[in-house]
Amino acid sequence: MQTATAPEPTITDERRVRIRDLRVQYAPDAPFVLDGVDLDLHRGEMVALLGSSGSGKSTLMKALTGFAPISSGTVQAGDFDVAHLGRGQLRHLRSHVGQVFQQFNLIGRLSVLTNVLTGSLYGAGPVNMLGTFRSEDRKRALELLDRVGIAHKAGDEARSLSGGQQQRVAIARALMQNPKLILADEPVASLDPKMSRVVLELLHAIAREERIPVLVSLHVVPLALEHSDRIVGLRHGEIVVEGATPQLDEAMLAPVYDIDDDAEEAN
Ligand SMILES: Nc1ncnc2c1ncn2[C@@H]1O[C@H](COP(=O)(O)OP(=O)(O)OP(=O)(O)O)[C@@H](O)[C@H]1O
Ligand SMILES: [Mg+2]
């Protein structure tokens, strides 16, 4: 039966991210920061995004949540046509997308448990800090803390945790959203090598177990080769390398970096 109004868009598990010929420009006369990017993200895969500083990695993630100005092309996240969403729909989209950042972005004076619980508030409109959380949400937040290996820290102030522990709280907070997609922008840039591996293994397991795409930007090539199913290399806003991780090695990823440019400049 036909209805008069279009159904609310959503990100269903069958859908994936589909980006076509994406161009992003921050100002009318500025250069294109992303210049003709095509990218699909599939269920259950961890995709590493590599590129020098300024190549457009963060902008690509922002374009997926409507935080970057899309000049042309399409960005489809599930049913959401990201370039053409109103404010309410943008909030709805963002409530489906778990985000993990280099600096964790926790509220330091609040407990670990409360930080995770704030994940359940995404898309719920203005945060009511006086509101109490439902007991089923508290139970789920504790389960998620257990899953990321730090349930014993639930009552501690977030700021008292190590960087690796804080990042795992941030991942639990993202999971609290029941995300259909996770965007992790340099999630291990502030962590030591051992903790970097722990966090990336956790994100990889989440991609597999939750059957969602996880897009993770990284600066360390060996970490990308170890902890992803696919690698996408951006250079000056264009994808210059893309492939299944087992088929790639460091030499094949060299075009991602400006090594040749630097050598030319040095000559
Ligand atoms: N809000 C903004 N306004 C204007 N220019 C911007 C803005 N955000 C990013 N840029 C420019 O876009 C380009 C790409 O930036 P972006 O942050 O996407 O790169 P990145 O690959 O994430 O770099 P990094 O590895 O340093 O995080 C840079 O030249 C940057 O200066
Ligand atoms: Mg960045």
PDB file of C-alpha atoms and ligand atoms in Angstrom:
ATOM      1  CA  MET A   1       0.000   0.000   0.000  1.00  0.00           C
ATOM      2  CA  GLN A   2       1.309   3.437  -0.880  1.00  0.00           C
ATOM      3  CA  THR A   3       1.672   6.118   1.741  1.00  0.00           C
ATOM      4  CA  ALA A   4       1.571   9.847   1.144  1.00  0.00           C
ATOM      5  CA  THR A   5       4.831  10.597   2.926  1.00  0.00           C
ATOM      6  CA  ALA A   6       8.255   9.126   2.193  1.00  0.00           C
ATOM      7  CA  PRO A   7       9.545   6.751   4.880  1.00  0.00           C
ATOM      8  CA  GLU A   8      12.179   8.045   7.274  1.00  0.00           C
ATOM      9  CA  PRO A   9      15.643   7.224   5.936  1.00  0.00           C
ATOM     10  CA  THR A  10      17.714   4.773   7.899  1.00  0.00           C
ATOM     11  CA  ILE A  11      20.927   2.792   7.590  1.00  0.00           C
ATOM     12  CA  THR A  12      19.861  -0.804   7.306  1.00  0.00           C
ATOM     13  CA  ASP A  13      22.345  -3.621   7.531  1.00  0.00           C
ATOM     14  CA  GLU A  14      21.834  -4.460   3.867  1.00  0.00           C
ATOM     15  CA  ARG A  15      22.930  -1.006   2.842  1.00  0.00           C
ATOM     16  CA  ARG A  16      26.448   0.244   2.724  1.00  0.00           C
ATOM     17  CA  VAL A  17      28.186   3.545   2.202  1.00  0.00           C
ATOM     18  CA  ARG A  18      28.410   4.609  -1.413  1.00  0.00           C
ATOM     19  CA  ILE A  19      30.400   7.686  -2.401  1.00  0.00           C
ATOM     20  CA  ARG A  20      30.571   8.794  -6.018  1.00  0.00           C
ATOM     21  CA  ASP A  21      32.654  11.550  -7.594  1.00  0.00           C
ATOM     22  CA  LEU A  22      32.751  13.452  -4.319  1.00  0.00           C
ATOM     23  CA  ARG A  23      34.195  16.944  -4.412  1.00  0.00           C
ATOM     24  CA  VAL A  24      34.658  19.031  -1.305  1.00  0.00           C
ATOM     25  CA  GLN A  25      35.761  22.658  -1.261  1.00  0.00           C
ATOM     26  CA  TYR A  26      35.777  24.684   1.939  1.00  0.00           C
ATOM     27  CA  ALA A  27      35.445  28.050   0.167  1.00  0.00           C
ATOM     28  CA  PRO A  28      34.376  29.040  -3.367  1.00  0.00           C
ATOM     29  CA  ASP A  29      37.869  29.896  -4.590  1.00  0.00           C
ATOM     30  CA  ALA A  30      39.727  27.348  -2.469  1.00  0.00           C
ATOM     31  CA  PRO A  31      41.207  24.191  -4.019  1.00  0.00           C
ATOM     32  CA  PHE A  32      39.237  20.971  -3.876  1.00  0.00           C
ATOM     33  CA  VAL A  33      40.193  19.092  -0.720  1.00  0.00           C
ATOM     34  CA  LEU A  34      38.502  15.968  -2.073  1.00  0.00           C
ATOM     35  CA  ASP A  35      38.542  15.763  -5.842  1.00  0.00           C
ATOM     36  CA  GLY A  36      36.479  13.010  -7.404  1.00  0.00           C
ATOM     37  CA  VAL A  37      36.445  10.363  -4.673  1.00  0.00           C
ATOM     38  CA  ASP A  38      34.608   7.068  -5.256  1.00  0.00           C
ATOM     39  CA  LEU A  39      34.352   4.729  -2.294  1.00  0.00           C
ATOM     40  CA  ASP A  40      32.088   1.937  -1.073  1.00  0.00           C
ATOM     41  CA  LEU A  41      32.085   0.566   2.474  1.00  0.00           C
ATOM     42  CA  HIS A  42      30.688  -2.889   3.038  1.00  0.00           C
ATOM     43  CA  ARG A  43      29.217  -4.645   6.033  1.00  0.00           C
ATOM     44  CA  GLY A  44      31.711  -6.329   8.309  1.00  0.00           C
ATOM     45  CA  GLU A  45      34.894  -4.833   6.900  1.00  0.00           C
ATOM     46  CA  MET A  46      37.567  -2.682   8.455  1.00  0.00           C
ATOM     47  CA  VAL A  47      38.924  -0.196   5.940  1.00  0.00           C
ATOM     48  CA  ALA A  48      42.132   1.687   6.672  1.00  0.00           C
ATOM     49  CA  LEU A  49      42.413   5.173   5.242  1.00  0.00           C
ATOM     50  CA  LEU A  50      45.996   6.270   4.648  1.00  0.00           C
ATOM     51  CA  GLY A  51      47.347   9.601   3.481  1.00  0.00           C
ATOM     52  CA  SER A  52      49.769  12.368   4.364  1.00  0.00           C
ATOM     53  CA  SER A  53      48.702  15.227   6.567  1.00  0.00           C
ATOM     54  CA  GLY A  54      46.279  17.390   4.607  1.00  0.00           C
ATOM     55  CA  SER A  55      45.385  14.675   2.078  1.00  0.00           C
ATOM     56  CA  GLY A  56      41.714  14.827   3.117  1.00  0.00           C
ATOM     57  CA  LYS A  57      41.204  11.870   5.487  1.00  0.00           C
ATOM     58  CA  SER A  58      39.293  13.794   8.149  1.00  0.00           C
ATOM     59  CA  THR A  59      37.351  15.656   5.481  1.00  0.00           C
ATOM     60  CA  LEU A  60      36.227  12.361   3.963  1.00  0.00           C
ATOM     61  CA  MET A  61      34.933  11.222   7.354  1.00  0.00           C
ATOM     62  CA  LYS A  62      33.252  14.579   7.903  1.00  0.00           C
ATOM     63  CA  ALA A  63      31.570  14.331   4.510  1.00  0.00           C
ATOM     64  CA  LEU A  64      29.953  11.085   5.661  1.00  0.00           C
ATOM     65  CA  THR A  65      28.262  12.818   8.579  1.00  0.00           C
ATOM     66  CA  GLY A  66      27.434  16.086   6.846  1.00  0.00           C
ATOM     67  CA  PHE A  67      30.155  18.132   8.527  1.00  0.00           C
ATOM     68  CA  ALA A  68      32.058  18.924   5.326  1.00  0.00           C
ATOM     69  CA  PRO A  69      30.670  21.070   2.497  1.00  0.00           C
ATOM     70  CA  ILE A  70      29.855  18.717  -0.384  1.00  0.00           C
ATOM     71  CA  SER A  71      30.347  20.694  -3.603  1.00  0.00           C
ATOM     72  CA  SER A  72      29.294  17.911  -5.959  1.00  0.00           C
ATOM     73  CA  GLY A  73      28.886  14.165  -6.194  1.00  0.00           C
ATOM     74  CA  THR A  74      26.899  11.831  -3.993  1.00  0.00           C
ATOM     75  CA  VAL A  75      27.409  10.523  -0.484  1.00  0.00           C
ATOM     76  CA  GLN A  76      24.960   7.786   0.321  1.00  0.00           C
ATOM     77  CA  ALA A  77      25.010   6.345   3.848  1.00  0.00           C
ATOM     78  CA  GLY A  78      22.293   3.734   3.843  1.00  0.00           C
ATOM     79  CA  ASP A  79      19.157   5.572   2.764  1.00  0.00           C
ATOM     80  CA  PHE A  80      20.619   8.932   3.710  1.00  0.00           C
ATOM     81  CA  ASP A  81      21.559  11.200   0.821  1.00  0.00           C
ATOM     82  CA  VAL A  82      24.005  13.136   2.972  1.00  0.00           C
ATOM     83  CA  ALA A  83      24.354  16.191   0.724  1.00  0.00           C
ATOM     84  CA  HIS A  84      20.642  16.951   0.933  1.00  0.00           C
ATOM     85  CA  LEU A  85      19.584  16.453   4.530  1.00  0.00           C
ATOM     86  CA  GLY A  86      17.757  18.857   6.808  1.00  0.00           C
ATOM     87  CA  ARG A  87      18.909  19.425  10.370  1.00  0.00           C
ATOM     88  CA  GLY A  88      16.639  16.797  11.876  1.00  0.00           C
ATOM     89  CA  GLN A  89      17.720  14.162   9.395  1.00  0.00           C
ATOM     90  CA  LEU A  90      21.373  15.049   9.899  1.00  0.00           C
ATOM     91  CA  ARG A  91      20.923  14.481  13.627  1.00  0.00           C
ATOM     92  CA  HIS A  92      19.217  11.197  12.837  1.00  0.00           C
ATOM     93  CA  LEU A  93      22.092  10.154  10.551  1.00  0.00           C
ATOM     94  CA  ARG A  94      24.701  11.071  13.175  1.00  0.00           C
ATOM     95  CA  SER A  95      22.881   9.027  15.791  1.00  0.00           C
ATOM     96  CA  HIS A  96      23.615   5.968  13.611  1.00  0.00           C
ATOM     97  CA  VAL A  97      27.333   6.715  13.233  1.00  0.00           C
ATOM     98  CA  GLY A  98      29.771   5.914  16.031  1.00  0.00           C
ATOM     99  CA  GLN A  99      32.756   8.243  16.080  1.00  0.00           C
ATOM    100  CA  VAL A 100      36.144   7.683  17.658  1.00  0.00           C
ATOM    101  CA  PHE A 101      38.763  10.446  17.776  1.00  0.00           C
ATOM    102  CA  GLN A 102      42.480  10.775  18.413  1.00  0.00           C
ATOM    103  CA  GLN A 103      41.898  12.672  21.652  1.00  0.00           C
ATOM    104  CA  PHE A 104      39.104  10.343  22.877  1.00  0.00           C
ATOM    105  CA  ASN A 105      36.713  13.287  23.533  1.00  0.00           C
ATOM    106  CA  LEU A 106      35.474  11.984  26.878  1.00  0.00           C
ATOM    107  CA  ILE A 107      34.094  14.198  29.627  1.00  0.00           C
ATOM    108  CA  GLY A 108      36.996  13.862  32.040  1.00  0.00           C
ATOM    109  CA  ARG A 109      35.242  14.674  35.313  1.00  0.00           C
ATOM    110  CA  LEU A 110      32.407  12.231  34.672  1.00  0.00           C
ATOM    111  CA  SER A 111      32.631   8.540  35.445  1.00  0.00           C
ATOM    112  CA  VAL A 112      33.601   6.024  32.808  1.00  0.00           C
ATOM    113  CA  LEU A 113      30.098   4.524  33.003  1.00  0.00           C
ATOM    114  CA  THR A 114      28.396   7.910  32.492  1.00  0.00           C
ATOM    115  CA  ASN A 115      30.619   8.613  29.508  1.00  0.00           C
ATOM    116  CA  VAL A 116      29.514   5.355  27.907  1.00  0.00           C
ATOM    117  CA  LEU A 117      25.885   6.122  28.731  1.00  0.00           C
ATOM    118  CA  THR A 118      26.092   9.431  26.872  1.00  0.00           C
ATOM    119  CA  GLY A 119      26.286   7.293  23.717  1.00  0.00           C
ATOM    120  CA  SER A 120      22.620   6.457  24.279  1.00  0.00           C
ATOM    121  CA  LEU A 121      21.763  10.179  24.122  1.00  0.00           C
ATOM    122  CA  TYR A 122      22.873  10.720  20.527  1.00  0.00           C
ATOM    123  CA  GLY A 123      19.973  11.869  18.454  1.00  0.00           C
ATOM    124  CA  ALA A 124      17.840  12.341  21.542  1.00  0.00           C
ATOM    125  CA  GLY A 125      17.963  16.131  21.219  1.00  0.00           C
ATOM    126  CA  PRO A 126      19.429  18.429  23.869  1.00  0.00           C
ATOM    127  CA  VAL A 127      21.176  16.487  26.586  1.00  0.00           C
ATOM    128  CA  ASN A 128      19.364  16.591  29.890  1.00  0.00           C
ATOM    129  CA  MET A 129      22.242  16.366  32.317  1.00  0.00           C
ATOM    130  CA  LEU A 130      19.832  16.026  35.226  1.00  0.00           C
ATOM    131  CA  GLY A 131      18.101  13.092  33.620  1.00  0.00           C
ATOM    132  CA  THR A 132      18.728   9.622  34.928  1.00  0.00           C
ATOM    133  CA  PHE A 133      19.632   6.788  32.653  1.00  0.00           C
ATOM    134  CA  ARG A 134      17.370   3.795  32.311  1.00  0.00           C
ATOM    135  CA  SER A 135      18.488   0.697  34.146  1.00  0.00           C
ATOM    136  CA  GLU A 136      18.614  -1.333  30.929  1.00  0.00           C
ATOM    137  CA  ASP A 137      20.957   1.294  29.467  1.00  0.00           C
ATOM    138  CA  ARG A 138      23.196   1.065  32.545  1.00  0.00           C
ATOM    139  CA  LYS A 139      23.267  -2.704  32.191  1.00  0.00           C
ATOM    140  CA  ARG A 140      24.189  -2.461  28.540  1.00  0.00           C
ATOM    141  CA  ALA A 141      26.878   0.168  29.225  1.00  0.00           C
ATOM    142  CA  LEU A 142      28.447  -2.174  31.792  1.00  0.00           C
ATOM    143  CA  GLU A 143      28.321  -5.062  29.327  1.00  0.00           C
ATOM    144  CA  LEU A 144      30.077  -2.908  26.728  1.00  0.00           C
ATOM    145  CA  LEU A 145      32.748  -1.881  29.224  1.00  0.00           C
ATOM    146  CA  ASP A 146      33.269  -5.554  29.913  1.00  0.00           C
ATOM    147  CA  ARG A 147      33.567  -6.199  26.188  1.00  0.00           C
ATOM    148  CA  VAL A 148      36.312  -3.585  25.822  1.00  0.00           C
ATOM    149  CA  GLY A 149      38.063  -4.971  28.900  1.00  0.00           C
ATOM    150  CA  ILE A 150      37.634  -2.189  31.454  1.00  0.00           C
ATOM    151  CA  ALA A 151      34.473  -2.950  33.418  1.00  0.00           C
ATOM    152  CA  HIS A 152      36.526  -2.669  36.609  1.00  0.00           C
ATOM    153  CA  LYS A 153      37.011   1.055  35.862  1.00  0.00           C
ATOM    154  CA  ALA A 154      33.298   1.857  35.490  1.00  0.00           C
ATOM    155  CA  GLY A 155      33.126   4.092  38.561  1.00  0.00           C
ATOM    156  CA  ASP A 156      36.411   5.926  38.006  1.00  0.00           C
ATOM    157  CA  GLU A 157      36.643   9.440  36.613  1.00  0.00           C
ATOM    158  CA  ALA A 158      37.406   9.187  32.891  1.00  0.00           C
ATOM    159  CA  ARG A 159      40.383  11.543  33.234  1.00  0.00           C
ATOM    160  CA  SER A 160      42.101   9.132  35.629  1.00  0.00           C
ATOM    161  CA  LEU A 161      42.455   6.451  32.923  1.00  0.00           C
ATOM    162  CA  SER A 162      45.403   5.875  30.596  1.00  0.00           C
ATOM    163  CA  GLY A 163      45.093   6.856  26.953  1.00  0.00           C
ATOM    164  CA  GLY A 164      44.486   3.284  25.845  1.00  0.00           C
ATOM    165  CA  GLN A 165      41.808   2.827  28.477  1.00  0.00           C
ATOM    166  CA  GLN A 166      40.149   6.120  27.529  1.00  0.00           C
ATOM    167  CA  GLN A 167      40.060   5.095  23.884  1.00  0.00           C
ATOM    168  CA  ARG A 168      38.341   1.858  24.848  1.00  0.00           C
ATOM    169  CA  VAL A 169      35.752   3.865  26.798  1.00  0.00           C
ATOM    170  CA  ALA A 170      35.208   5.953  23.652  1.00  0.00           C
ATOM    171  CA  ILE A 171      34.685   2.750  21.649  1.00  0.00           C
ATOM    172  CA  ALA A 172      32.179   1.477  24.224  1.00  0.00           C
ATOM    173  CA  ARG A 173      30.402   4.837  23.983  1.00  0.00           C
ATOM    174  CA  ALA A 174      30.241   4.473  20.191  1.00  0.00           C
ATOM    175  CA  LEU A 175      28.825   0.937  20.566  1.00  0.00           C
ATOM    176  CA  MET A 176      26.180   2.295  22.928  1.00  0.00           C
ATOM    177  CA  GLN A 177      24.710   4.030  19.875  1.00  0.00           C
ATOM    178  CA  ASN A 178      24.140   0.675  18.156  1.00  0.00           C
ATOM    179  CA  PRO A 179      26.083   2.177  15.264  1.00  0.00           C
ATOM    180  CA  LYS A 180      25.517   1.149  11.673  1.00  0.00           C
ATOM    181  CA  LEU A 181      28.926   2.562  10.788  1.00  0.00           C
ATOM    182  CA  ILE A 182      31.988   3.522  12.826  1.00  0.00           C
ATOM    183  CA  LEU A 183      34.361   6.314  11.799  1.00  0.00           C
ATOM    184  CA  ALA A 184      37.628   6.317  13.717  1.00  0.00           C
ATOM    185  CA  ASP A 185      39.842   9.308  12.891  1.00  0.00           C
ATOM    186  CA  GLU A 186      43.415   8.500  13.920  1.00  0.00           C
ATOM    187  CA  PRO A 187      42.255   6.549  16.976  1.00  0.00           C
ATOM    188  CA  VAL A 188      45.752   5.331  17.847  1.00  0.00           C
ATOM    189  CA  ALA A 189      47.833   8.427  17.082  1.00  0.00           C
ATOM    190  CA  SER A 190      48.209   9.176  20.808  1.00  0.00           C
ATOM    191  CA  LEU A 191      48.828   5.586  21.904  1.00  0.00           C
ATOM    192  CA  ASP A 192      51.941   3.457  22.272  1.00  0.00           C
ATOM    193  CA  PRO A 193      52.487   0.574  19.808  1.00  0.00           C
ATOM    194  CA  LYS A 194      51.120  -2.110  22.131  1.00  0.00           C
ATOM    195  CA  MET A 195      47.962  -0.201  22.947  1.00  0.00           C
ATOM    196  CA  SER A 196      47.560   0.770  19.294  1.00  0.00           C
ATOM    197  CA  ARG A 197      47.340  -2.917  18.447  1.00  0.00           C
ATOM    198  CA  VAL A 198      44.807  -3.574  21.216  1.00  0.00           C
ATOM    199  CA  VAL A 199      42.560  -0.750  20.015  1.00  0.00           C
ATOM    200  CA  LEU A 200      42.814  -1.682  16.328  1.00  0.00           C
ATOM    201  CA  GLU A 201      42.138  -5.357  17.069  1.00  0.00           C
ATOM    202  CA  LEU A 202      39.096  -4.292  19.024  1.00  0.00           C
ATOM    203  CA  LEU A 203      37.794  -2.141  16.154  1.00  0.00           C
ATOM    204  CA  HIS A 204      38.452  -4.958  13.693  1.00  0.00           C
ATOM    205  CA  ALA A 205      36.548  -7.434  15.871  1.00  0.00           C
ATOM    206  CA  ILE A 206      33.663  -4.976  16.139  1.00  0.00           C
ATOM    207  CA  ALA A 207      33.469  -4.680  12.340  1.00  0.00           C
ATOM    208  CA  ARG A 208      33.264  -8.470  12.028  1.00  0.00           C
ATOM    209  CA  GLU A 209      30.976  -9.175  14.958  1.00  0.00           C
ATOM    210  CA  GLU A 210      28.570  -6.261  14.494  1.00  0.00           C
ATOM    211  CA  ARG A 211      28.649  -6.684  10.704  1.00  0.00           C
ATOM    212  CA  ILE A 212      29.215  -2.981  10.186  1.00  0.00           C
ATOM    213  CA  PRO A 213      31.838  -1.059   8.222  1.00  0.00           C
ATOM    214  CA  VAL A 214      34.611   0.520  10.285  1.00  0.00           C
ATOM    215  CA  LEU A 215      36.604   3.251   8.538  1.00  0.00           C
ATOM    216  CA  VAL A 216      39.817   4.039  10.367  1.00  0.00           C
ATOM    217  CA  SER A 217      42.404   6.637   9.403  1.00  0.00           C
ATOM    218  CA  LEU A 218      45.992   5.802  10.259  1.00  0.00           C
ATOM    219  CA  HIS A 219      49.442   7.258   9.781  1.00  0.00           C
ATOM    220  CA  VAL A 220      51.448   4.070  10.307  1.00  0.00           C
ATOM    221  CA  VAL A 221      51.515   1.833   7.238  1.00  0.00           C
ATOM    222  CA  PRO A 222      52.428  -1.431   9.033  1.00  0.00           C
ATOM    223  CA  LEU A 223      49.443  -0.975  11.361  1.00  0.00           C
ATOM    224  CA  ALA A 224      47.153  -0.608   8.352  1.00  0.00           C
ATOM    225  CA  LEU A 225      48.643  -3.737   6.765  1.00  0.00           C
ATOM    226  CA  GLU A 226      48.141  -5.702   9.977  1.00  0.00           C
ATOM    227  CA  HIS A 227      44.702  -4.509  11.018  1.00  0.00           C
ATOM    228  CA  SER A 228      42.456  -3.995   8.023  1.00  0.00           C
ATOM    229  CA  ASP A 229      40.605  -5.877   5.323  1.00  0.00           C
ATOM    230  CA  ARG A 230      41.051  -3.159   2.745  1.00  0.00           C
ATOM    231  CA  ILE A 231      43.249  -0.100   2.379  1.00  0.00           C
ATOM    232  CA  VAL A 232      42.373   3.162   0.688  1.00  0.00           C
ATOM    233  CA  GLY A 233      45.174   5.651   0.065  1.00  0.00           C
ATOM    234  CA  LEU A 234      44.404   9.324  -0.407  1.00  0.00           C
ATOM    235  CA  ARG A 235      46.817  11.801  -1.900  1.00  0.00           C
ATOM    236  CA  HIS A 236      45.935  15.442  -2.519  1.00  0.00           C
ATOM    237  CA  GLY A 237      42.244  14.584  -2.244  1.00  0.00           C
ATOM    238  CA  GLU A 238      42.257  11.686  -4.691  1.00  0.00           C
ATOM    239  CA  ILE A 239      42.336   7.942  -4.117  1.00  0.00           C
ATOM    240  CA  VAL A 240      45.641   6.740  -5.533  1.00  0.00           C
ATOM    241  CA  VAL A 241      45.696   3.195  -4.106  1.00  0.00           C
ATOM    242  CA  GLU A 242      42.868   0.902  -3.187  1.00  0.00           C
ATOM    243  CA  GLY A 243      42.877  -2.810  -2.586  1.00  0.00           C
ATOM    244  CA  ALA A 244      42.365  -5.823  -0.362  1.00  0.00           C
ATOM    245  CA  THR A 245      44.986  -5.684   2.393  1.00  0.00           C
ATOM    246  CA  PRO A 246      46.424  -9.191   1.801  1.00  0.00           C
ATOM    247  CA  GLN A 247      47.266  -8.113  -1.738  1.00  0.00           C
ATOM    248  CA  LEU A 248      49.172  -4.979  -0.682  1.00  0.00           C
ATOM    249  CA  ASP A 249      52.598  -4.273   0.771  1.00  0.00           C
ATOM    250  CA  GLU A 250      54.553  -1.193   1.810  1.00  0.00           C
ATOM    251  CA  ALA A 251      56.046  -0.661  -1.652  1.00  0.00           C
ATOM    252  CA  MET A 252      52.609  -0.700  -3.271  1.00  0.00           C
ATOM    253  CA  LEU A 253      51.457   1.942  -0.805  1.00  0.00           C
ATOM    254  CA  ALA A 254      54.368   4.308  -1.544  1.00  0.00           C
ATOM    255  CA  PRO A 255      52.318   6.397  -4.045  1.00  0.00           C
ATOM    256  CA  VAL A 256      50.139   7.481  -1.117  1.00  0.00           C
ATOM    257  CA  TYR A 257      52.958   9.539   0.294  1.00  0.00           C
ATOM    258  CA  ASP A 258      54.740  12.514  -1.191  1.00  0.00           C
ATOM    259  CA  ILE A 259      58.095  10.748  -1.223  1.00  0.00           C
ATOM    260  CA  ASP A 260      58.713  11.540  -4.907  1.00  0.00           C
ATOM    261  CA  ASP A 261      57.683  15.181  -4.439  1.00  0.00           C
ATOM    262  CA  ASP A 262      60.067  15.522  -1.512  1.00  0.00           C
ATOM    263  CA  ALA A 263      62.875  13.950  -3.529  1.00  0.00           C
ATOM    264  CA  GLU A 264      62.214  16.304  -6.446  1.00  0.00           C
ATOM    265  CA  GLU A 265      62.226  19.297  -4.117  1.00  0.00           C
ATOM    266  CA  ALA A 266      65.489  18.136  -2.556  1.00  0.00           C
ATOM    267  CA  ASN A 267      67.153  17.858  -5.976  1.00  0.00           C
TER     268      ASN A 267
HETATM  269  N1  LIG B   1      37.191  23.694   8.111  1.00  0.00           N
HETATM  270  C1  LIG B   1      38.105  23.876   7.168  1.00  0.00           C
HETATM  271  N2  LIG B   1      38.197  25.039   6.491  1.00  0.00           N
HETATM  272  C2  LIG B   1      39.101  25.234   5.512  1.00  0.00           C
HETATM  273  N3  LIG B   1      39.999  24.290   5.128  1.00  0.00           N
HETATM  274  C3  LIG B   1      39.977  23.115   5.759  1.00  0.00           C
HETATM  275  C4  LIG B   1      39.028  22.849   6.807  1.00  0.00           C
HETATM  276  N4  LIG B   1      39.235  21.571   7.241  1.00  0.00           N
HETATM  277  C5  LIG B   1      40.257  21.087   6.510  1.00  0.00           C
HETATM  278  N5  LIG B   1      40.696  22.000   5.630  1.00  0.00           N
HETATM  279  C6  LIG B   1      41.789  21.815   4.652  1.00  0.00           C
HETATM  280  O1  LIG B   1      41.529  20.645   3.921  1.00  0.00           O
HETATM  281  C7  LIG B   1      42.713  19.901   3.671  1.00  0.00           C
HETATM  282  C8  LIG B   1      42.528  18.482   4.167  1.00  0.00           C
HETATM  283  O2  LIG B   1      42.381  18.515   5.582  1.00  0.00           O
HETATM  284  P1  LIG B   1      42.033  17.213   6.423  1.00  0.00           P
HETATM  285  O3  LIG B   1      41.892  17.653   7.823  1.00  0.00           O
HETATM  286  O4  LIG B   1      40.886  16.525   5.788  1.00  0.00           O
HETATM  287  O5  LIG B   1      43.353  16.356   6.192  1.00  0.00           O
HETATM  288  P2  LIG B   1      43.848  15.034   6.919  1.00  0.00           P
HETATM  289  O6  LIG B   1      44.238  14.076   5.846  1.00  0.00           O
HETATM  290  O7  LIG B   1      42.848  14.585   7.915  1.00  0.00           O
HETATM  291  O8  LIG B   1      45.195  15.540   7.643  1.00  0.00           O
HETATM  292  P3  LIG B   1      45.842  15.069   9.051  1.00  0.00           P
HETATM  293  O9  LIG B   1      46.573  13.782   8.755  1.00  0.00           O
HETATM  294  O10 LIG B   1      46.806  16.191   9.374  1.00  0.00           O
HETATM  295  O11 LIG B   1      44.757  14.916  10.053  1.00  0.00           O
HETATM  296  C9  LIG B   1      43.833  20.648   4.343  1.00  0.00           C
HETATM  297  O12 LIG B   1      44.482  21.444   3.383  1.00  0.00           O
HETATM  298  C10 LIG B   1      43.115  21.547   5.338  1.00  0.00           C
HETATM  299  O13 LIG B   1      43.826  22.723   5.564  1.00  0.00           O
HETATM  300 MG    MG B   2      42.872  14.397   9.975  1.00  0.00          MG
END
